[in-house]
Short mmCIF file of C-alpha atoms in Angstrom, two decimals:
data_model
loop_
_atom_site.label_atom_id
_atom_site.label_comp_id
_atom_site.label_asym_id
_atom_site.label_seq_id
_atom_site.Cartn_x
_atom_site.Cartn_y
_atom_site.Cartn_z
CA MET A 1 0.00 0.00 0.00
CA THR A 2 1.39 3.40 -0.97
CA LEU A 3 1.74 6.37 1.37
CA PRO A 4 -1.23 8.24 -0.21
CA GLN A 5 -3.37 5.12 0.25
CA ARG A 6 -2.34 4.83 3.89
CA VAL A 7 -3.02 8.53 4.45
CA ALA A 8 -6.46 8.09 2.85
CA LEU A 9 -7.28 5.50 5.52
CA ILE A 10 -6.17 7.91 8.23
CA VAL A 11 -8.38 10.61 6.69
CA GLN A 12 -11.39 8.28 6.70
CA LYS A 13 -10.85 7.55 10.39
CA GLY A 14 -10.50 11.27 11.04
CA LEU A 15 -13.79 11.99 9.30
CA ALA A 16 -15.39 9.21 11.36
CA LEU A 17 -14.24 11.03 14.49
CA LEU A 18 -15.57 14.38 13.30
CA HIS A 19 -18.84 13.08 11.82
CA PRO A 20 -19.45 9.63 13.38
CA CYS A 21 -23.13 9.37 12.47
CA VAL A 22 -22.47 10.06 8.80
CA TYR A 23 -19.32 8.04 8.25
CA GLY A 24 -20.73 4.98 9.98
CA GLU A 25 -18.31 4.51 12.82
CA LEU A 26 -19.90 5.28 16.16
CA GLY A 27 -16.94 3.71 17.95
CA SER A 28 -14.82 6.86 18.02
CA LYS A 29 -12.30 5.29 20.39
CA ASP A 30 -11.51 2.71 17.74
CA SER A 31 -11.08 5.46 15.14
CA GLU A 32 -8.82 7.44 17.46
CA SER A 33 -6.60 4.46 18.23
CA THR A 34 -6.38 3.58 14.53
CA ILE A 35 -5.39 7.16 13.68
CA ALA A 36 -2.78 7.16 16.43
CA ALA A 37 -1.24 3.90 15.28
CA GLY A 38 -1.22 4.89 11.62
CA LEU A 39 0.20 8.35 12.22
CA GLU A 40 2.86 7.13 14.61
CA LYS A 41 4.13 4.66 12.04
CA GLU A 42 4.22 7.22 9.22
CA ILE A 43 5.80 9.95 11.36
CA ALA A 44 8.52 7.58 12.50
CA LEU A 45 9.36 6.94 8.84
CA LEU A 46 9.14 10.57 7.69
CA MET A 47 10.74 12.23 10.73
CA PRO A 48 13.73 10.08 11.77
CA GLY A 49 14.82 10.94 15.27
CA ALA A 50 11.54 12.64 16.20
CA ASP A 51 9.44 11.44 19.12
CA ALA A 52 6.53 10.13 17.05
CA LYS A 53 4.47 9.28 20.15
CA SER A 54 4.69 12.86 21.42
CA VAL A 55 3.76 14.31 18.04
CA VAL A 56 0.72 12.04 17.80
CA ALA A 57 -0.29 12.80 21.39
CA ALA A 58 -0.17 16.53 20.63
CA PHE A 59 -2.34 15.97 17.55
CA LEU A 60 -4.89 13.90 19.47
CA GLY A 61 -4.97 16.58 22.16
CA ARG A 62 -6.20 19.06 19.55
CA LEU A 63 -9.03 16.90 18.23
CA SER A 64 -11.66 18.25 20.63
CA GLU A 65 -11.03 21.78 19.35
CA VAL A 66 -11.06 20.54 15.75
CA LYS A 67 -14.46 18.92 16.40
CA ARG A 68 -15.77 22.18 17.83
CA LEU A 69 -14.56 24.17 14.83
CA VAL A 70 -16.09 21.72 12.37
CA GLN A 71 -19.44 21.92 14.14
CA THR A 72 -19.37 25.70 13.71
CA ASP A 73 -18.65 25.14 10.00
CA VAL A 74 -21.66 22.83 9.73
CA GLN A 75 -23.89 25.39 11.41
CA ALA A 76 -22.58 28.22 9.21
CA ALA A 77 -23.36 26.20 6.07
CA TYR A 78 -26.84 25.30 7.27
CA GLU A 79 -27.65 28.87 8.24
CA GLY A 80 -25.97 30.38 5.18
CA ASP A 81 -27.62 28.31 2.46
CA PRO A 82 -31.42 28.46 2.08
CA ALA A 83 -31.24 25.21 0.10
CA ALA A 84 -29.87 23.29 3.10
CA THR A 85 -32.70 21.37 4.76
CA SER A 86 -30.70 20.18 7.79
CA PRO A 87 -27.19 20.13 9.28
CA MET A 88 -27.08 16.41 8.43
CA GLU A 89 -27.56 17.24 4.74
CA VAL A 90 -24.60 19.62 4.96
CA VAL A 91 -22.36 16.90 6.40
CA MET A 92 -23.49 14.25 3.94
CA ALA A 93 -23.67 16.23 0.72
CA TYR A 94 -21.68 19.48 0.81
CA PRO A 95 -18.21 19.32 -0.76
CA GLY A 96 -17.14 22.48 1.02
CA LEU A 97 -17.72 20.94 4.42
CA TYR A 98 -15.86 17.78 3.36
CA ALA A 99 -12.82 19.79 2.23
CA VAL A 100 -12.82 22.04 5.29
CA SER A 101 -13.13 19.07 7.67
CA ILE A 102 -10.04 17.48 6.14
CA HIS A 103 -8.26 20.83 6.22
CA ARG A 104 -8.91 21.20 9.94
CA LEU A 105 -7.16 17.86 10.55
CA ALA A 106 -4.32 18.54 8.11
CA HIS A 107 -3.68 22.00 9.56
CA GLU A 108 -2.96 20.56 13.01
CA LEU A 109 -0.37 18.20 11.53
CA TYR A 110 1.10 21.10 9.55
CA LEU A 111 1.49 23.11 12.77
CA LEU A 112 3.30 20.14 14.31
CA LYS A 113 5.69 20.26 11.31
CA VAL A 114 4.75 16.79 10.10
CA PRO A 115 6.03 16.61 6.50
CA ILE A 116 4.17 15.39 3.40
CA ILE A 117 1.12 13.91 5.18
CA PRO A 118 -0.83 17.21 5.55
CA ARG A 119 -0.28 18.00 1.88
CA ILE A 120 -1.44 14.54 0.80
CA MET A 121 -4.56 15.05 2.91
CA SER A 122 -5.32 18.36 1.23
CA GLU A 123 -4.80 16.81 -2.20
CA LEU A 124 -7.20 13.98 -1.36
CA ALA A 125 -9.86 16.62 -0.63
CA HIS A 126 -8.84 18.59 -3.73
CA SER A 127 -9.13 15.59 -6.05
CA LYS A 128 -12.61 14.78 -4.73
CA THR A 129 -14.10 18.27 -4.46
CA GLY A 130 -12.09 20.61 -6.70
CA ILE A 131 -11.37 22.71 -3.58
CA ASP A 132 -7.65 23.34 -3.00
CA ILE A 133 -6.86 24.49 0.55
CA HIS A 134 -3.20 24.38 1.53
CA PRO A 135 -2.82 22.83 5.01
CA GLY A 136 -0.88 25.90 6.15
CA ALA A 137 -3.85 28.23 5.73
CA THR A 138 -5.25 29.56 9.02
CA ILE A 139 -9.06 29.54 9.07
CA GLY A 140 -11.35 30.77 11.82
CA GLU A 141 -14.62 29.26 12.96
CA ARG A 142 -17.89 29.27 10.98
CA PHE A 143 -16.18 28.95 7.58
CA PHE A 144 -18.45 28.10 4.65
CA ILE A 145 -17.52 27.33 1.04
CA ASP A 146 -20.69 27.26 -1.06
CA HIS A 147 -20.61 25.05 -4.19
CA GLY A 148 -16.84 25.10 -3.99
CA THR A 149 -15.40 23.91 -7.30
CA GLY A 150 -12.28 25.86 -8.22
CA VAL A 151 -11.68 27.49 -4.82
CA VAL A 152 -7.97 27.98 -4.06
CA VAL A 153 -6.68 29.04 -0.62
CA GLY A 154 -2.90 29.53 -0.41
CA GLU A 155 -0.53 28.46 2.33
CA THR A 156 -0.12 31.77 4.19
CA THR A 157 -3.74 32.87 3.90
CA VAL A 158 -5.32 33.96 7.19
CA ILE A 159 -9.13 33.88 7.32
CA GLY A 160 -11.16 35.21 10.24
CA LYS A 161 -14.50 34.10 11.66
CA ASN A 162 -17.77 33.75 9.77
CA VAL A 163 -16.32 33.99 6.26
CA LYS A 164 -18.15 32.69 3.20
CA LEU A 165 -16.59 31.88 -0.18
CA TYR A 166 -18.34 30.90 -3.39
CA GLN A 167 -17.02 28.76 -6.24
CA GLY A 168 -13.94 29.82 -8.17
CA VAL A 169 -12.54 32.15 -5.49
CA THR A 170 -8.74 32.39 -5.39
CA LEU A 171 -6.82 33.63 -2.35
CA GLY A 172 -3.40 33.50 -3.89
CA ALA A 173 0.09 34.97 -4.25
CA LYS A 174 0.70 38.12 -6.31
CA SER A 175 4.36 37.37 -7.01
CA PHE A 176 7.19 35.19 -5.76
CA GLN A 177 10.22 36.77 -4.13
CA LYS A 178 13.55 35.43 -5.38
CA ASP A 179 16.94 35.25 -3.75
CA PRO A 180 19.03 37.90 -5.59
CA GLU A 181 22.14 35.72 -5.56
CA THR A 182 20.77 32.30 -6.52
CA GLY A 183 17.51 33.22 -8.22
CA ALA A 184 15.74 30.56 -6.15
CA LEU A 185 12.27 31.27 -4.77
CA VAL A 186 12.29 32.47 -1.16
CA LYS A 187 10.17 30.17 0.96
CA GLY A 188 8.47 30.73 4.30
CA ILE A 189 7.32 34.31 3.72
CA LYS A 190 3.82 35.76 3.74
CA ARG A 191 2.47 35.54 0.18
CA HIS A 192 -1.31 35.23 0.49
CA PRO A 193 -4.03 37.61 1.68
CA ASN A 194 -5.79 38.13 4.99
CA VAL A 195 -9.58 38.00 5.14
CA GLU A 196 -11.08 39.45 8.30
CA ASP A 197 -14.31 38.46 10.07
CA ASN A 198 -17.77 38.45 8.46
CA VAL A 199 -16.61 38.70 4.84
CA VAL A 200 -18.43 37.29 1.79
CA ILE A 201 -16.48 36.70 -1.43
CA TYR A 202 -18.58 35.86 -4.47
CA ALA A 203 -17.88 33.50 -7.36
CA GLY A 204 -14.74 33.91 -9.41
CA ALA A 205 -13.15 36.67 -7.33
CA THR A 206 -9.33 36.71 -7.21
CA ILE A 207 -7.52 38.28 -4.25
CA LEU A 208 -3.73 38.22 -4.32
CA GLY A 209 -0.77 39.26 -2.19
CA GLY A 210 0.64 38.81 1.27
CA ASP A 211 0.07 42.46 2.14
CA THR A 212 -3.55 42.45 0.94
CA THR A 213 -6.24 42.52 3.62
CA ILE A 214 -10.00 42.40 3.16
CA GLY A 215 -11.43 44.36 6.06
CA HIS A 216 -14.13 42.90 8.27
CA ASP A 217 -17.79 42.96 7.24
CA SER A 218 -16.91 43.49 3.58
CA GLU A 219 -18.46 42.06 0.44
CA ILE A 220 -16.38 41.24 -2.65
CA GLY A 221 -18.38 40.80 -5.84
CA GLY A 222 -18.09 38.08 -8.45
CA SER A 223 -15.05 38.09 -10.78
CA VAL A 224 -13.43 41.01 -8.95
CA TRP A 225 -9.61 41.17 -9.20
CA LEU A 226 -7.93 42.64 -6.09
CA ILE A 227 -4.24 43.16 -5.38
CA GLU A 228 -4.62 45.82 -2.69
CA SER A 229 -6.34 46.04 0.67
CA VAL A 230 -9.88 47.28 1.23
CA PRO A 231 -11.09 48.80 4.50
CA PRO A 232 -13.76 47.30 6.75
CA ASN A 233 -17.39 47.49 5.61
CA SER A 234 -16.39 47.77 1.93
CA ARG A 235 -18.50 46.75 -1.05
CA VAL A 236 -16.31 45.98 -4.06
CA TYR A 237 -17.90 45.12 -7.42
CA ASN A 238 -17.00 45.23 -11.10
CA ARG A 239 -18.49 48.18 -12.94
CA PRO A 240 -21.67 47.34 -14.88
CA PRO A 241 -21.54 47.65 -18.68
CA ALA A 242 -22.00 51.12 -20.13
CA PRO A 243 -25.65 51.97 -21.07
CA GLU A 244 -24.95 51.76 -24.80
CA ILE A 245 -23.52 48.22 -24.39
CA ARG A 246 -26.54 47.10 -22.38
CA GLU A 247 -28.85 48.47 -25.07
CA LYS A 248 -27.09 46.50 -27.83
CA LYS A 249 -27.71 43.28 -25.91
#
């Protein structure tokens, strides 16, 4: 069995912990012990010399907070989509919730500096949903991705509470800094935007740059291109066609 296949099994157990009624495993203790055993084995292989048991224990110690965050995501989706008939429907049928649930698990491993595994987890979600969230992205509670296909959230993105994204939104890098001597890309710097609390970003919007901040309680319209910050309570939209263009249509 390959590493991605083994990580997929760990992801399934993680989803069973977060959503036991939906993923058919009410015995969460069994799921937790299976995750611990699987992660410990992989971490020992990927991080020679590290205390794999301690890393796994730290991860398991964060699971209660991950569960709480995911429940806020479920509630945000249910309250934010008039088509949602119940929180259970959100868990069973919404790709955004699936991708965000996996991200919440992968992010904790990323913070513990576990290599490769968090990225494989995010790619498993990406391949299934079309939603690409780097495990390094920091995301607050009550996060909702509606529809979802084509959403990209970069590694150093920071998202506040109660944020809603629609399909095709990109929170990306504006440019890549290079080492002047070697020409190699400089890693580990802030490249992606900040999105403050209570922001809605509509379909197809692109927001780029590590120094770009969307102020709280703002609304970014569909297909907007932003490479600079906007203050709180902003409404940013593309200009409508000129009257003569509308008349021709």
